[in-house]
PDB file of C-alpha atoms in Angstrom:
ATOM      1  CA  UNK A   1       0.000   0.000   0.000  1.00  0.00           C
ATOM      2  CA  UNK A   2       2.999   2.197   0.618  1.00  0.00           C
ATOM      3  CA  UNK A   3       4.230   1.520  -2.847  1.00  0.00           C
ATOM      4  CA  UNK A   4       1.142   2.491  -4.160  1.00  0.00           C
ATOM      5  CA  UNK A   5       0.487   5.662  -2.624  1.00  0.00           C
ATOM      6  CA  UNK A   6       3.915   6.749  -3.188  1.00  0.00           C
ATOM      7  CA  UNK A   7       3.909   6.226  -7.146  1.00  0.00           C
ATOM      8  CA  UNK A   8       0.113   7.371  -7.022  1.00  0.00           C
ATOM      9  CA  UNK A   9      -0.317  10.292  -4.505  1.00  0.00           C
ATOM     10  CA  UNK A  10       0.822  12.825  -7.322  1.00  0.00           C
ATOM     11  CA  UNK A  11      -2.629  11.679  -9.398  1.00  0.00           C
ATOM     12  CA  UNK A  12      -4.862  11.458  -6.421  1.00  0.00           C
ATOM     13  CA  UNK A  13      -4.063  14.962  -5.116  1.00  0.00           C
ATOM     14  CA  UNK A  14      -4.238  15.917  -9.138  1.00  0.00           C
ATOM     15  CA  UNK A  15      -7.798  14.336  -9.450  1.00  0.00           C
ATOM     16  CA  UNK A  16      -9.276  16.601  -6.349  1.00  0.00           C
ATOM     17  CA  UNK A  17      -7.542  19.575  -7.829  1.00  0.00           C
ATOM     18  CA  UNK A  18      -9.836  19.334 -10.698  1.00  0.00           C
ATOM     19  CA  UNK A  19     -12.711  18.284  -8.566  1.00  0.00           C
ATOM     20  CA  UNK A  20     -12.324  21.124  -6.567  1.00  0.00           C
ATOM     21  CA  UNK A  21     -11.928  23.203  -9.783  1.00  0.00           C
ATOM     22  CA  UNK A  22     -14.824  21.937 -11.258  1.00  0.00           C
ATOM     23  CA  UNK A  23     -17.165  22.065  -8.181  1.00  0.00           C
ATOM     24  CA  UNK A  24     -15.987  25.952  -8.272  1.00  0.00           C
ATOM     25  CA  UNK A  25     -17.125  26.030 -12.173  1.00  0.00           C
ATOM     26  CA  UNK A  26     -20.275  24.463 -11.112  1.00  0.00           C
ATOM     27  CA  UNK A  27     -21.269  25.908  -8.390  1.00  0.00           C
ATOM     28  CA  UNK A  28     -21.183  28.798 -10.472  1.00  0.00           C
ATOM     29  CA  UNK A  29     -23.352  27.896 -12.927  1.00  0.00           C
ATOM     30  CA  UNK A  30     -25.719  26.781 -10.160  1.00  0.00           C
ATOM     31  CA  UNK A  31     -25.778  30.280  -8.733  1.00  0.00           C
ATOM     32  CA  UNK A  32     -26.674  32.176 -11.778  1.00  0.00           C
ATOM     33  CA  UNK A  33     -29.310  29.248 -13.342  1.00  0.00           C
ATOM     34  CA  UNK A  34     -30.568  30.200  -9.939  1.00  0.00           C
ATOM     35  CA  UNK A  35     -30.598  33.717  -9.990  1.00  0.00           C
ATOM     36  CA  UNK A  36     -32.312  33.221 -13.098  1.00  0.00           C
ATOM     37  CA  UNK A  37     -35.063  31.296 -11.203  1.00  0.00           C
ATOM     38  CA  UNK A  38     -35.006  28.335 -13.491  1.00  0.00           C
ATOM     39  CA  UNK A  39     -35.014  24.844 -13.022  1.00  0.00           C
ATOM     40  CA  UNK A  40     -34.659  23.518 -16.169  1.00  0.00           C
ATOM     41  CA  UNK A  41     -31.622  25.689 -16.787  1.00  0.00           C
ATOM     42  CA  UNK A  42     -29.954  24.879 -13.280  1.00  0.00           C
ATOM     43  CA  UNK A  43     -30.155  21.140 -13.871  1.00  0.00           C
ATOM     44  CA  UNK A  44     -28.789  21.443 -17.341  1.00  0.00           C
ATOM     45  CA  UNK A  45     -25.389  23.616 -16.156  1.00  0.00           C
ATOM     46  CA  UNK A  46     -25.491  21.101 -13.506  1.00  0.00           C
ATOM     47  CA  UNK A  47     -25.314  18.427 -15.643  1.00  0.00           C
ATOM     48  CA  UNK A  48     -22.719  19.858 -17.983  1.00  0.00           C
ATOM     49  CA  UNK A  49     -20.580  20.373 -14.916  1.00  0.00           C
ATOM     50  CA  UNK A  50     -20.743  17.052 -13.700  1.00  0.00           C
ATOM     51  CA  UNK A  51     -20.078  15.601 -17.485  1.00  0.00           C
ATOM     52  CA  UNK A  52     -17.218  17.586 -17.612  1.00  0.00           C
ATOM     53  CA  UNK A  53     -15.913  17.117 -14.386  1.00  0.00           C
ATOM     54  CA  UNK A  54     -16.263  12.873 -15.096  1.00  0.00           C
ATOM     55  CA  UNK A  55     -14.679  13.302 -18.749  1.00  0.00           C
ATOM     56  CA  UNK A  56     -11.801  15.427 -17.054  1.00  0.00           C
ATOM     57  CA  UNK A  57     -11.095  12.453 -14.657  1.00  0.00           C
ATOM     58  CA  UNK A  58     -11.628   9.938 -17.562  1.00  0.00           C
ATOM     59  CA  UNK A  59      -8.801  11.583 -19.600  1.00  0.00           C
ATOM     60  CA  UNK A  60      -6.275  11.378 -16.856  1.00  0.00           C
ATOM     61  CA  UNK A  61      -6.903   7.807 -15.621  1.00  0.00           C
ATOM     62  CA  UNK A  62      -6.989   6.741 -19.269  1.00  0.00           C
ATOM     63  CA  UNK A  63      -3.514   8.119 -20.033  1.00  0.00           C
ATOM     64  CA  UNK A  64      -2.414   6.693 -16.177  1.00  0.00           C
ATOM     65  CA  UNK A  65      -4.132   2.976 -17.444  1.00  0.00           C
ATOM     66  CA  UNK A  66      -2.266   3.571 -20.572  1.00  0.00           C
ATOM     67  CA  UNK A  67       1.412   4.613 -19.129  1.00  0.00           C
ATOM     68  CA  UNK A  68       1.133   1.386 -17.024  1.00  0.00           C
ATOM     69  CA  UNK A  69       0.094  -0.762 -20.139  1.00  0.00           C
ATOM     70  CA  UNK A  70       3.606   0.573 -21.505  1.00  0.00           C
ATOM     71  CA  UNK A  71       5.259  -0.544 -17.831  1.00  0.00           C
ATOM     72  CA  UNK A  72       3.308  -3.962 -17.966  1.00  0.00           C
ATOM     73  CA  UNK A  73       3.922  -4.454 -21.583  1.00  0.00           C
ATOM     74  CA  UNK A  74       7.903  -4.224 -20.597  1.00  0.00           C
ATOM     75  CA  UNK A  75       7.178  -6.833 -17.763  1.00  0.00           C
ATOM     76  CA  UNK A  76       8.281  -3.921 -15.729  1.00  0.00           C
ATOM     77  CA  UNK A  77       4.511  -3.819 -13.627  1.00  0.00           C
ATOM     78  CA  UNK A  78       2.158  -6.344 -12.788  1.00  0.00           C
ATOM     79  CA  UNK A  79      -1.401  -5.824 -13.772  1.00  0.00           C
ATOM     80  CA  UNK A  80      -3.900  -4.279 -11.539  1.00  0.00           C
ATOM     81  CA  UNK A  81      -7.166  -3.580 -13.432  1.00  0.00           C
ATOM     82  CA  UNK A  82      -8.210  -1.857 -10.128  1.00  0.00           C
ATOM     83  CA  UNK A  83      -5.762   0.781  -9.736  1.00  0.00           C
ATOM     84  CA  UNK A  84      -8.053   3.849 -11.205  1.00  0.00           C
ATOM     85  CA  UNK A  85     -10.315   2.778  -8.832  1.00  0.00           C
ATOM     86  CA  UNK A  86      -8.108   2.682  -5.884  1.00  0.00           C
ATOM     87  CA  UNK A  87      -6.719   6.267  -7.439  1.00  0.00           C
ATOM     88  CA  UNK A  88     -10.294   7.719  -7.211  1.00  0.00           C
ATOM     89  CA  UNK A  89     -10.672   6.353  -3.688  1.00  0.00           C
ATOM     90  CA  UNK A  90      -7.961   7.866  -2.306  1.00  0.00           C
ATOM     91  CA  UNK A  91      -8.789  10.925  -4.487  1.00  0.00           C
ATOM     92  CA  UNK A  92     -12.596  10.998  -2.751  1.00  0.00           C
ATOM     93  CA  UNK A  93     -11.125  10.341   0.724  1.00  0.00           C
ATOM     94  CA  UNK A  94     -12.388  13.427   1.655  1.00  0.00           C
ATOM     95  CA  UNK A  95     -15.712  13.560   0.478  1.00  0.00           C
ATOM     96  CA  UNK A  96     -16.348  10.029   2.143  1.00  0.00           C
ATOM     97  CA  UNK A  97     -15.292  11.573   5.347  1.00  0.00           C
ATOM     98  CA  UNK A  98     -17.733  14.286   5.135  1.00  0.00           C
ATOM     99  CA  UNK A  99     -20.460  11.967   4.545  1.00  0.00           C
ATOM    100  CA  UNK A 100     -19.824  10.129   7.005  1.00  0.00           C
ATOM    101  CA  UNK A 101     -19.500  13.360   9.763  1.00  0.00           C
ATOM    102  CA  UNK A 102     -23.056  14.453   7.835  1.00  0.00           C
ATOM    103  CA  UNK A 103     -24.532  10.885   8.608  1.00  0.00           C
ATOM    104  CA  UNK A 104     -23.183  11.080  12.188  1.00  0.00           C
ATOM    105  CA  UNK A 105     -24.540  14.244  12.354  1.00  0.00           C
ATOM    106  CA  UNK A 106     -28.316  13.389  11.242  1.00  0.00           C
ATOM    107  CA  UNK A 107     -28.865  10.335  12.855  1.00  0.00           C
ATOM    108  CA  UNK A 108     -27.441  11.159  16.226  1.00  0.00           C
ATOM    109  CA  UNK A 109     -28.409  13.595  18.537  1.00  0.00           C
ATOM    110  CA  UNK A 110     -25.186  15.035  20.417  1.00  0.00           C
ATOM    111  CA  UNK A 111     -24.875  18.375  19.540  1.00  0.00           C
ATOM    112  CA  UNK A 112     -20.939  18.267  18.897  1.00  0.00           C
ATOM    113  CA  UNK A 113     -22.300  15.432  15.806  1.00  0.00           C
ATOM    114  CA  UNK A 114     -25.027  17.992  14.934  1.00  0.00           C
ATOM    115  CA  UNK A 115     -22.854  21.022  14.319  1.00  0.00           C
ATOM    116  CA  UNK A 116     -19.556  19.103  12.781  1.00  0.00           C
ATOM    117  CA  UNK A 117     -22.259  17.333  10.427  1.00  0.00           C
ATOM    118  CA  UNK A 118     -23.423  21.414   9.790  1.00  0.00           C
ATOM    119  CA  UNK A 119     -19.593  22.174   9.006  1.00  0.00           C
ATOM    120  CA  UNK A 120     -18.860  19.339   6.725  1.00  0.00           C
ATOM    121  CA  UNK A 121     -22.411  19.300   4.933  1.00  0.00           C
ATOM    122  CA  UNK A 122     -20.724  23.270   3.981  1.00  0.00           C
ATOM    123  CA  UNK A 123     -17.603  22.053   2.915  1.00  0.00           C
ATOM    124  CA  UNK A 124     -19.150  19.719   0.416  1.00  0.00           C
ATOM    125  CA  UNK A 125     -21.274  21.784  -0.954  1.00  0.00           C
ATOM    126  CA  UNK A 126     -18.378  23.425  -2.088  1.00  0.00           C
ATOM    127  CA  UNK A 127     -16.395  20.685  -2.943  1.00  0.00           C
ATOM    128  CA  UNK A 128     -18.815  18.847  -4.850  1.00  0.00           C
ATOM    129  CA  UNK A 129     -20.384  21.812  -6.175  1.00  0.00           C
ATOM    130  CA  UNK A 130     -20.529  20.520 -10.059  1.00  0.00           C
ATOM    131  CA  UNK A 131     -23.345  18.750  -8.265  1.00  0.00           C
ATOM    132  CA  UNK A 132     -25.164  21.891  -7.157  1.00  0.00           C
ATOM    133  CA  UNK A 133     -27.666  22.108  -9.544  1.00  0.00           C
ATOM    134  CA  UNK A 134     -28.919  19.054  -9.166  1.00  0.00           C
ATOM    135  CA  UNK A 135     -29.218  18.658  -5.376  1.00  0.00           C
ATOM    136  CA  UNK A 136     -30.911  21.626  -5.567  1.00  0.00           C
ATOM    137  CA  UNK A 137     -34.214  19.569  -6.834  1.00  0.00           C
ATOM    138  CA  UNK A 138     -37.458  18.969  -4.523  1.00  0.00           C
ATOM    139  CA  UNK A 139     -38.313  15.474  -3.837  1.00  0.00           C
ATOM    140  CA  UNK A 140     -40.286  13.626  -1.246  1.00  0.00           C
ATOM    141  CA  UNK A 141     -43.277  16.941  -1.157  1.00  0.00           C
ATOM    142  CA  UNK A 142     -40.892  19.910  -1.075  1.00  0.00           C
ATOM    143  CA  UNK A 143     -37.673  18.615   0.637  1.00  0.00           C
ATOM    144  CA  UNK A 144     -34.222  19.286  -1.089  1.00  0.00           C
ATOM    145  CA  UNK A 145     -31.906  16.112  -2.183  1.00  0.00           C
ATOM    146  CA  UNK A 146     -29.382  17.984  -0.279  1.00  0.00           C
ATOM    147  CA  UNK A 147     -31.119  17.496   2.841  1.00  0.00           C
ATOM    148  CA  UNK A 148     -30.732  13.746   3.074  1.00  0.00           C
ATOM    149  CA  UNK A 149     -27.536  12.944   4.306  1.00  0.00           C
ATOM    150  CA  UNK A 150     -27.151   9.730   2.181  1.00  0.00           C
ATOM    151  CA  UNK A 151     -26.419  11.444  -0.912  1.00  0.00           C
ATOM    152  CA  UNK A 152     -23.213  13.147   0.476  1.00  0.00           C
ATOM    153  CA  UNK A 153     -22.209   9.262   0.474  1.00  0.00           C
ATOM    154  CA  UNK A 154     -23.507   7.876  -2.776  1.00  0.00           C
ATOM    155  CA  UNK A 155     -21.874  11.394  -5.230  1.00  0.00           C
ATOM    156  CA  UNK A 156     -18.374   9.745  -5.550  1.00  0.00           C
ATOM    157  CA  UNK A 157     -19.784   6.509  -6.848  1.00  0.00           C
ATOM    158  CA  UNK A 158     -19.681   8.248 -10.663  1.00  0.00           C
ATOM    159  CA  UNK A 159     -16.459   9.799 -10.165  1.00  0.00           C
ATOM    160  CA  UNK A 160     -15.323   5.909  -8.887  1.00  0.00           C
ATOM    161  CA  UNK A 161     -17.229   4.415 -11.586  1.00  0.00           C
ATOM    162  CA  UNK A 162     -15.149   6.329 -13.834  1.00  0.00           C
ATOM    163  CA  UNK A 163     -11.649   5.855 -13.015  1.00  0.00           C
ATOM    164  CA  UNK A 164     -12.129   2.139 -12.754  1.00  0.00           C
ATOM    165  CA  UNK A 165     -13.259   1.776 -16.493  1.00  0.00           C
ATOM    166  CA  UNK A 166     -11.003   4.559 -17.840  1.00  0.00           C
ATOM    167  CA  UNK A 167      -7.940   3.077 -16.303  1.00  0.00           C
ATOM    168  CA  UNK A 168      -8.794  -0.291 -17.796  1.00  0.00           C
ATOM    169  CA  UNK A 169      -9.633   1.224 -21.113  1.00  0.00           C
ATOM    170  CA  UNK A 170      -6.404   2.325 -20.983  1.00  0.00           C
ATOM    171  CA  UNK A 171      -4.482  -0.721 -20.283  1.00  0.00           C
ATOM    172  CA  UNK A 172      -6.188  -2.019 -23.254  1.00  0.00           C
ATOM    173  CA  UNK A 173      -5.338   1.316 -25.436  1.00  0.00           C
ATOM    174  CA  UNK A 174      -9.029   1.808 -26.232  1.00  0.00           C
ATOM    175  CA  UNK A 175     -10.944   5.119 -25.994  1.00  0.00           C
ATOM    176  CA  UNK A 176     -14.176   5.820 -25.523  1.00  0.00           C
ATOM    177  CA  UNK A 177     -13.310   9.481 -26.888  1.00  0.00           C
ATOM    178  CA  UNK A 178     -12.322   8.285 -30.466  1.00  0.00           C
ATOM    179  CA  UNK A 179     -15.122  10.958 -31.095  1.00  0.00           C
ATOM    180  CA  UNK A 180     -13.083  13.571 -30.429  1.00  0.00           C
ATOM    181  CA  UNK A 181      -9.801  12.551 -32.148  1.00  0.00           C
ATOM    182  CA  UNK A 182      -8.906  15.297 -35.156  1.00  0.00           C
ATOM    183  CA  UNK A 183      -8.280  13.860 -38.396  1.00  0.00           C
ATOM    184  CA  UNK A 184      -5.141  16.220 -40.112  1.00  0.00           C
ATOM    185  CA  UNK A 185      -5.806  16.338 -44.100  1.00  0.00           C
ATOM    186  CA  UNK A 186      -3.070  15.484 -46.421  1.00  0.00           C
ATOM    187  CA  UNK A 187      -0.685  17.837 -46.985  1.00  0.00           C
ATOM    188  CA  UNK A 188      -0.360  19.238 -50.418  1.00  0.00           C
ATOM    189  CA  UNK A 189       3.107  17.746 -50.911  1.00  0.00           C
ATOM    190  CA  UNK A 190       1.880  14.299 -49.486  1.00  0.00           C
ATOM    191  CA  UNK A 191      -0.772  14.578 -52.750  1.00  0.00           C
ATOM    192  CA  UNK A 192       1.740  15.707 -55.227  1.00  0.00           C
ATOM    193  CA  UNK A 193       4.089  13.249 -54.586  1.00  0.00           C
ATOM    194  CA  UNK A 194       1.083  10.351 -55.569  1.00  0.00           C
TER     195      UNK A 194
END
């Protein structure tokens, strides 16, 4: 475990640096769909954020699965088709500790629970704001997602979900964003020359 978090700690602290920058984006875009009093408009910059924020951690972890395919290729690594999900883990450390202070927090009744389960519900609302938007819906007649503390728990699972099948998509050097690849045209002197 050492090992890994040594030749992994750089990517882990890399992945929450772009969480955090793209909770900041959409938290954002949550603030002014709301200003704008629309729903429809919050849940789609909400959604954009969140698409962006998964496709951001599905480029990295691809081009980690696929600098390790090199390394295992070589015989230099052994295969581990859960390392992006380990990576993400360690990555979402934090937001698994604030759900579990907000759980503590809702289903117990000492006050010192109460108010750190106040603190850390703040934190992640700011941490895990590309999911702003969304938590922002009414369910259950009128209550916000936000308010139910299980949620704080389950909004890593996509991010997780992620890094586990980019990193083996990787490994494999296959892409799911072949979409985006640019195709150069010929040069001029290319089509002479034929």
């Amino acid at each position: 475990m050492k090992k890994f978090l040594s030749e992994h700690s750089y990517d882990a602290v890399k992945m929450f640096l772009n969480q955090f920058a793209t909770a900041i984006f959409g938290f954002v875009l949550a603030l002014a769909a709301g200003k704008a009093q629309n729903p429809v408009l919050r849940n789609v910059t909400s959604g954009f954020a969140i698409a962006f924020y998964l496709f951001l951690l599905y480029t990295m972890t691809w081009e980690i699965g696929f600098r390790d395919k090199i390394a295992i290729d070589n015989g230099r690594k052994e295969k581990q088709s859960l390392t992006g999900l380990w990576i993400s883990l360690f990555a979402n450390s934090i937001n698994f500790i604030l759900g579990i202070f907000i759980m503590l927090g809702s289903l117990t009744d000492l006050s010192v629970f109460n108010k750190i389960g106040g603190v850390c519900a703040s934190i992640a609302v700011l941490i895990e704001g590309m999911y702003t938007g969304v938590l922002a819906n009414h369910v259950a007649g009128d209550i916000p997602l936000n308010s139910f503390w299980w949620i704080y728990l389950l909004l890593p699972i996509p991010a997780l979900l992620t890094c586990l099948i980019a990193y083996v998509l990787g490994t494999k050097d296959k892409k799911f964003t072949g979409l985006f690849k640019f195709q150069y045209p010929e040069s001029d002197r290319d089509h002479k020359e034929k």
